[in-house]
Short mmCIF file of C-alpha atoms and ligand atoms in Angstrom, two decimals:
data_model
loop_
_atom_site.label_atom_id
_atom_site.label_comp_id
_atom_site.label_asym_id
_atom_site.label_seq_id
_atom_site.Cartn_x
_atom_site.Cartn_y
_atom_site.Cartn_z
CA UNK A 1 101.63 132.17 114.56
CA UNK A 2 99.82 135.22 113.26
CA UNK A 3 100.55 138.50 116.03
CA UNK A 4 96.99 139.68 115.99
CA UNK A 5 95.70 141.04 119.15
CA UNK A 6 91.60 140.51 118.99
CA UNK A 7 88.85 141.21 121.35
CA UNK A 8 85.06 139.60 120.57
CA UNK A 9 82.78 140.87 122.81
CA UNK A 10 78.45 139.92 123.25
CA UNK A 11 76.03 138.90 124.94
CA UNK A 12 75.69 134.90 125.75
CA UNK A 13 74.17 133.08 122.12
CA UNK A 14 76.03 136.07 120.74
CA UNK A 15 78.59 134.02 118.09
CA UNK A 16 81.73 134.59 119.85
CA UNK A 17 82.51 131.14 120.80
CA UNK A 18 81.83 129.91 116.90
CA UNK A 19 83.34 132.58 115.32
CA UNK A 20 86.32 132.98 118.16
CA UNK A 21 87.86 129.32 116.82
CA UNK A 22 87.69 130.60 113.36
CA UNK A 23 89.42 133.25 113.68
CA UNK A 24 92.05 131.22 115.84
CA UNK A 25 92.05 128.82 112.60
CA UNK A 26 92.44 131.64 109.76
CA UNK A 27 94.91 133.53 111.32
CA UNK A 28 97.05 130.83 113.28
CA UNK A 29 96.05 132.60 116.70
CA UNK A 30 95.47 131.39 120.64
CA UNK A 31 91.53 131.25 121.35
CA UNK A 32 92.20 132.16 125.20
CA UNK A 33 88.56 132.00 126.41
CA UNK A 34 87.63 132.40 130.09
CA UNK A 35 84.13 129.88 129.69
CA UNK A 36 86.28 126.98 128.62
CA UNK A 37 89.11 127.73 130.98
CA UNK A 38 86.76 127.62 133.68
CA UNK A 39 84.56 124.62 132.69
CA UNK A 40 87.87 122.36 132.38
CA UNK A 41 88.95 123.77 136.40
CA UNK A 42 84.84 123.77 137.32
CA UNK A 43 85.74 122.02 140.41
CA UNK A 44 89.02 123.17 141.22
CA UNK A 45 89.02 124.89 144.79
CA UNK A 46 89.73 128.85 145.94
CA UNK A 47 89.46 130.72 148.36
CA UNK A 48 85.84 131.76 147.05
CA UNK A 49 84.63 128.02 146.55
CA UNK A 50 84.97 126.42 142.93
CA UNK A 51 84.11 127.96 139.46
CA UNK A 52 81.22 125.57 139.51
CA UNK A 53 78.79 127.03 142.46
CA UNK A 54 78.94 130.64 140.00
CA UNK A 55 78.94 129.12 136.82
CA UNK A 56 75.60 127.02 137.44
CA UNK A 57 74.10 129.98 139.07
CA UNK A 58 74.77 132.21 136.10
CA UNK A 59 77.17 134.42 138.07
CA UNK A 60 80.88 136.12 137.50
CA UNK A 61 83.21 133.71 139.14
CA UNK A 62 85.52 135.86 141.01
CA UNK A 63 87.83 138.31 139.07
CA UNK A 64 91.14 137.38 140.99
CA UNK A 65 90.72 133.86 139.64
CA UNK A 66 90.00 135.02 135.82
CA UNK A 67 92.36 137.99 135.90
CA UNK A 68 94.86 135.09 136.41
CA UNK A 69 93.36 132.51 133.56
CA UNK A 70 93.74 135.54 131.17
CA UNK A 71 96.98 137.10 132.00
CA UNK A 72 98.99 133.11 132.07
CA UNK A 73 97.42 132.46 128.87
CA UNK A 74 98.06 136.06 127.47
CA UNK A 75 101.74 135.87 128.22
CA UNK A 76 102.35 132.51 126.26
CA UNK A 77 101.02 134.07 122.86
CA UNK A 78 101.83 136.40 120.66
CA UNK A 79 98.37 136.97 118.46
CA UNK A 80 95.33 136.00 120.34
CA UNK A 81 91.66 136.23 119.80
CA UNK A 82 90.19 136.80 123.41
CA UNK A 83 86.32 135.47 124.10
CA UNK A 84 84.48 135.62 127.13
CA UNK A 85 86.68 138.74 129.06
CA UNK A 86 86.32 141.38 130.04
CA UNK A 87 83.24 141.27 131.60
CA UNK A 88 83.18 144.08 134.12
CA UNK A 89 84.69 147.05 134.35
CA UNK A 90 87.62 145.92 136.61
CA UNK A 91 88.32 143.40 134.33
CA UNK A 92 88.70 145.90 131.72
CA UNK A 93 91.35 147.95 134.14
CA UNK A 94 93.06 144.94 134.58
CA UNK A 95 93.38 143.72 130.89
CA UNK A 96 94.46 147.08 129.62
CA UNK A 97 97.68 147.02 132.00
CA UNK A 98 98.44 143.48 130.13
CA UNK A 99 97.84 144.27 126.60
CA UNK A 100 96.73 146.11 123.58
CA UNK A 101 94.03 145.05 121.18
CA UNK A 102 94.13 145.80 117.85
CA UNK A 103 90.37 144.83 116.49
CA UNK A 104 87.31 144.76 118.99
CA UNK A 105 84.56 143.26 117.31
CA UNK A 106 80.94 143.24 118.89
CA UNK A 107 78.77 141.02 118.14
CA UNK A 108 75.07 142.58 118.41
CA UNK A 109 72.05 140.02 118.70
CA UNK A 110 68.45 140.80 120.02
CA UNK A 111 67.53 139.45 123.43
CA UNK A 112 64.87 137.57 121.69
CA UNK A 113 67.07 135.40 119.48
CA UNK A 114 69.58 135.08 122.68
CA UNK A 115 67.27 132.90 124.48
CA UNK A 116 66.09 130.45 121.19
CA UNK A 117 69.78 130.35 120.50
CA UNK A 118 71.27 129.39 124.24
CA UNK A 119 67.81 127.43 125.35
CA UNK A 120 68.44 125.20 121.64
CA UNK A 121 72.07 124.99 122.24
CA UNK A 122 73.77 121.84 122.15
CA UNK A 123 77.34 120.81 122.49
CA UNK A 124 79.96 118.35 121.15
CA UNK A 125 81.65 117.42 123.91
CA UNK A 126 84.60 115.59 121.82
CA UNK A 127 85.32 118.74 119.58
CA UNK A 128 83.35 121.58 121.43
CA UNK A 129 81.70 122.62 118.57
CA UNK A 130 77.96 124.30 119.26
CA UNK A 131 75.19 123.15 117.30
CA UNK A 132 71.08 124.16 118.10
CA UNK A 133 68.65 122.04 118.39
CA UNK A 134 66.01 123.41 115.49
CA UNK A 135 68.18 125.43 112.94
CA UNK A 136 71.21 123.43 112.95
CA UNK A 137 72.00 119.47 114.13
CA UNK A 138 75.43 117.61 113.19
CA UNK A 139 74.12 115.10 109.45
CA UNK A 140 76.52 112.72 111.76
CA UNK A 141 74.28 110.41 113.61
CA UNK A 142 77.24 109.04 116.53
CA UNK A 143 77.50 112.64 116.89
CA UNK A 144 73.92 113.71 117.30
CA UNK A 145 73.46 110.95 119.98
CA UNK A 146 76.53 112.14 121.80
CA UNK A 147 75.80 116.05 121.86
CA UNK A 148 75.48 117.50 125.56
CA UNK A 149 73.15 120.58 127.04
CA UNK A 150 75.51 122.99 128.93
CA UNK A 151 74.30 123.05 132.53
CA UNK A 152 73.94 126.48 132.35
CA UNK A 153 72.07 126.40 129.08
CA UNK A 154 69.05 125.57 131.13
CA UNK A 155 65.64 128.68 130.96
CA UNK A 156 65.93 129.87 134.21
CA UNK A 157 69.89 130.55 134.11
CA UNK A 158 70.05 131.90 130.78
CA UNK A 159 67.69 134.36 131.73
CA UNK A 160 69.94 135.09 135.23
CA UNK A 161 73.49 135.61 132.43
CA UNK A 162 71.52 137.82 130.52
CA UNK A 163 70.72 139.78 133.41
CA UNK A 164 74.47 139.73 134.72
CA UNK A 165 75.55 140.80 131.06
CA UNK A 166 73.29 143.97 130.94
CA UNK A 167 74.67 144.92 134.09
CA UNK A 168 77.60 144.02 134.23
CA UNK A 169 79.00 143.90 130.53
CA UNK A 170 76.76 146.36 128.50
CA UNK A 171 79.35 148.94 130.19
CA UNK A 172 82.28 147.69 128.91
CA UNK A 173 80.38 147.68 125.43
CA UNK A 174 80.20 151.26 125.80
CA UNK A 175 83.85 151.52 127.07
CA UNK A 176 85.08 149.79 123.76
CA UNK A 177 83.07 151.89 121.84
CA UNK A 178 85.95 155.01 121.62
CA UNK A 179 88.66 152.19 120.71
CA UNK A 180 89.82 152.78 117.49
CA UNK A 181 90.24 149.46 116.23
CA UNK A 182 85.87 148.94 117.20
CA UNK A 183 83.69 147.54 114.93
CA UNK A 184 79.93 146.80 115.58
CA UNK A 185 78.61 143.59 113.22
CA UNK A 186 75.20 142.78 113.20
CA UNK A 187 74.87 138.81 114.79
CA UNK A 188 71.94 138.61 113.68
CA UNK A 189 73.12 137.13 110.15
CA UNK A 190 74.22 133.68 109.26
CA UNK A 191 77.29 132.56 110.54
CA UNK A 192 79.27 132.71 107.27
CA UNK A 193 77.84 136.29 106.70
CA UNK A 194 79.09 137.59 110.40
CA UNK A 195 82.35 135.56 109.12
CA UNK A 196 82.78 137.48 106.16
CA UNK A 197 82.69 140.74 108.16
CA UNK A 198 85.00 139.50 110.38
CA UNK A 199 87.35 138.80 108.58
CA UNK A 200 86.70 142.04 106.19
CA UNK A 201 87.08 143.97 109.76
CA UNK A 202 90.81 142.16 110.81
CA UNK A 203 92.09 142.51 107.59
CA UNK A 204 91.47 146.33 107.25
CA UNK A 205 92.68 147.03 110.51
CA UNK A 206 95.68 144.36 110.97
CA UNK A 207 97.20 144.10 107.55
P1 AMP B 301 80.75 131.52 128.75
O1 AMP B 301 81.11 130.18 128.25
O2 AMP B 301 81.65 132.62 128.25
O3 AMP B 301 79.29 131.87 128.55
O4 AMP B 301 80.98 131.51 130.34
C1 AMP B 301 80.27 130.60 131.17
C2 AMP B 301 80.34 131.06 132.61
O5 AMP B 301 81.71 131.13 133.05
C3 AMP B 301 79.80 132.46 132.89
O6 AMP B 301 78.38 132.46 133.05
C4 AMP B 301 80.53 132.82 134.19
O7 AMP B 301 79.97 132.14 135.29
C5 AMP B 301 81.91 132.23 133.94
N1 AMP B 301 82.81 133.21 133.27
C6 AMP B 301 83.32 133.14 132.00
N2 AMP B 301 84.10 134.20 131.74
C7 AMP B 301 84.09 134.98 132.86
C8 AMP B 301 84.68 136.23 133.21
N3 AMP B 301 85.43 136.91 132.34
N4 AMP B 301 84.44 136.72 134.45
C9 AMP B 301 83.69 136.05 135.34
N5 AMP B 301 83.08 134.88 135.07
C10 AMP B 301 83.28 134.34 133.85
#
């Protein structure tokens, strides 16, 4: 297992998800990512209800509960690429008394293309894998017919996200910004092109 220590951060529709398992793939790491964590325990119950009542509303589940998803998977793995947290700036606090990062990369994407790219979405349910309704559909017909809209994908709750992310997560944008292993990539390219910077961006910075 590779022992680099990698932060993606971006709006919703950014790329992090996509370019999160290759990463996990090229350099043998742990894709710990707070969205997926908290899909597979949607219904699980807290003290502040289940993951599912925030998660369809667009909203921060509770830090306490992701604080925890982050550190348990943190402490089983020794590189990681970490998607999806922080997203406030208590969750920032918290992760730098786990751990050090050696590359965050931020992925930077218009608010225009956000919305085509999260209202097209689609997903795999078997594998996970995203795909978009106009630019980019599986040539596999069983797994066109199978592909799923996430709940949350919907207008009207994309639009409530990208809200919560200016507020809440532009700031710890700007927090990462004096880290000295930042880099800023434009996610505006093709996926293999933000790829390629990527990897460009670990390499110089890990090897
Ligand atoms: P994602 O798949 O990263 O877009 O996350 C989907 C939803 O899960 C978000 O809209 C939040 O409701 C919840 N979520 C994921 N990560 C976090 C986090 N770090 N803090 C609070 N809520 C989160």
């Amino acid at each position: 297992m590779g022992d680099q220590q990698i932060l993606i951060l971006g709006a919703p529709g950014a790329g992090k998800g996509t370019q999160s398992k290759r990463l996990a793939e090229e350099y043998d790491l742990e894709h710990v990512t707070t969205g997926d964590a908290l899909r597979e325990n949607r219904d699980m119950e807290t003290e502040h209800g289940t993951p599912r009542e925030y998660m369809e509303a667009g909203e921060l589940v509770p830090d306490e509960l992701v604080n925890e998803i982050v550190e348990e998977a943190l402490s089983s793995a020794d590189g990681y690429v970490l998607d999806g947290y922080p997203r406030n700036e208590s969750q920032v606090e918290y992760l730098q008394r786990i751990t050090d990062l050696d590359v965050v990369l931020h992925l930077e994407v218009s608010e225009e293309t956000l919305v085509d790219r999260l209202a097209g979405r689609r997903v795999d349910p078997e594998t996970g894998d995203n795909y978009h309704v106009e630019f980019d559909m599986p040539d596999d017909e069983e797994v066109r017919e199978r592909l799923i809209q996430r709940e949350d994908d919907q207008e009207e709750t994309v639009r409530e996200r990208l809200r919560v992310f200016e507020e809440n997560t532009e700031p710890v944008i700007d927090h990462y910004e004096d880290h000295e292993g930042y880099v800023r990539i434009d996610g505006e390219q093709s996926p293999d092109e933000v790829w390629e910077e990527i990897k460009e961006a670990v390499d110089e910075r890990t090897a």
